[in-house]
């Protein structure tokens, strides 16, 4: 039996050999060995779907379960169950809906993703970073920083897509997919996932558009969709029509474009909404911004004006000076993300005031360590330190509410912090500037 890695390499070679043709023989790779690997890649602590079955429970009779799943998938008898609707914070005003598939559905989606990924990794462009193997948000941020220098960018166009995952057109999705994949089993399964209902508060609905964010295969489908709708259009139509240098960086449905010349920005602004509308997508005009972002001159300003700032992937990007005195693009925690983090810690603290000081310290440091794991970038030490100051104030407030008769003043609380200290701010992602 050939290993999964060997089979995936064969898919890569086929995708490279037949770049202009759809691949028709793919589902035969989904043997028992392939399904076992798909099971292994599913997170063991993942939330359960509508049936409540955990990954561990599914694994108690793993071989029999996978053989049965494989048979149903290939015969066409597999029925995609509704996904369970849950919500996660999107910003300070609204939540983002996500769909949680059943364990069995996650395994099958992973098995199909393992087939599609080697094909589309040959197609996807270098400035696409979201949910791709070996790529991360911090690589996207570094690419953005480098391009601002290399392309002598003067303008940044922030574009916000309105509810992208909820508005993906099913017919267009199937059409775009069929250009590279025409395997009956694979295409049929994806069609079933697109039509699978959404379970919420005991009721099932069947949206006619959208792909549930949170599903195992959803990130790959969104990349396939935006690769055709946006990425290829930018390279094949936008860049050739521009007089100056341009760039784009995309992470899932978040993206920004950079331009050297203002007239090129205006060209894109005139057509981009029509481009997305053609594929059932809409631009959120309230959150779409044109930002002056040219490198400041030594005397200050950029063509007579100071550069502005913009947000991308949770950071505010701005021009500053490095320790060597060079003008560089820097990052700091975006104000909205900072407030959201602090609010989450505040809510946790109010619900856990009864814990001991030692346990509260352990949990708070765990949260700060997780925050630093993403926001701990070069140049952001001030915001990391400010978070600790604000967390300390919240901590003192919890203690005051817990024991009003002996609530600590600030001086006494500082002494308590010497015994139960918060971990110092830490730069995790260091970049020499």
CSV table of C-alpha atoms in Angstrom, one decimal, residues 45 90 112 141 152 169 188 194 208 212 218 224 238 255 278 280 282 290 296 313-314 368 370 401 408 415 417 433:
chain,number,residue,atom,x,y,z
A,45,UNK,CA,-10.3,18.3,21.3
A,90,UNK,CA,-15.8,39.3,15.1
A,112,UNK,CA,-11.1,15.5,0.4
A,141,UNK,CA,2.5,40.7,7.6
A,152,UNK,CA,7.5,52.4,-3.4
A,169,UNK,CA,-22.5,31.6,-4.8
A,188,UNK,CA,-20.6,15.3,-5.5
A,194,UNK,CA,-22.6,23.3,0.1
A,208,UNK,CA,-28.9,28.8,-0.9
A,212,UNK,CA,-20.1,27.6,6.7
A,218,UNK,CA,-14.3,25.8,4.0
A,224,UNK,CA,-10.3,28.5,-4.6
A,238,UNK,CA,-5.2,45.0,-12.8
A,255,UNK,CA,-6.7,41.8,1.7
A,278,UNK,CA,-20.3,39.3,-10.9
A,280,UNK,CA,-22.3,37.3,-6.0
A,282,UNK,CA,-20.4,42.7,-2.2
A,290,UNK,CA,-8.1,54.6,0.6
A,296,UNK,CA,7.8,60.1,4.8
A,313,UNK,CA,-4.7,41.1,10.5
A,314,UNK,CA,-5.2,42.7,13.9
A,368,UNK,CA,-0.9,37.0,28.4
A,370,UNK,CA,-1.2,33.5,24.3
A,401,UNK,CA,-15.1,43.3,44.9
A,408,UNK,CA,-5.9,46.5,48.6
A,415,UNK,CA,3.4,44.5,46.7
A,417,UNK,CA,2.3,41.7,42.3
A,433,UNK,CA,15.1,46.7,11.4
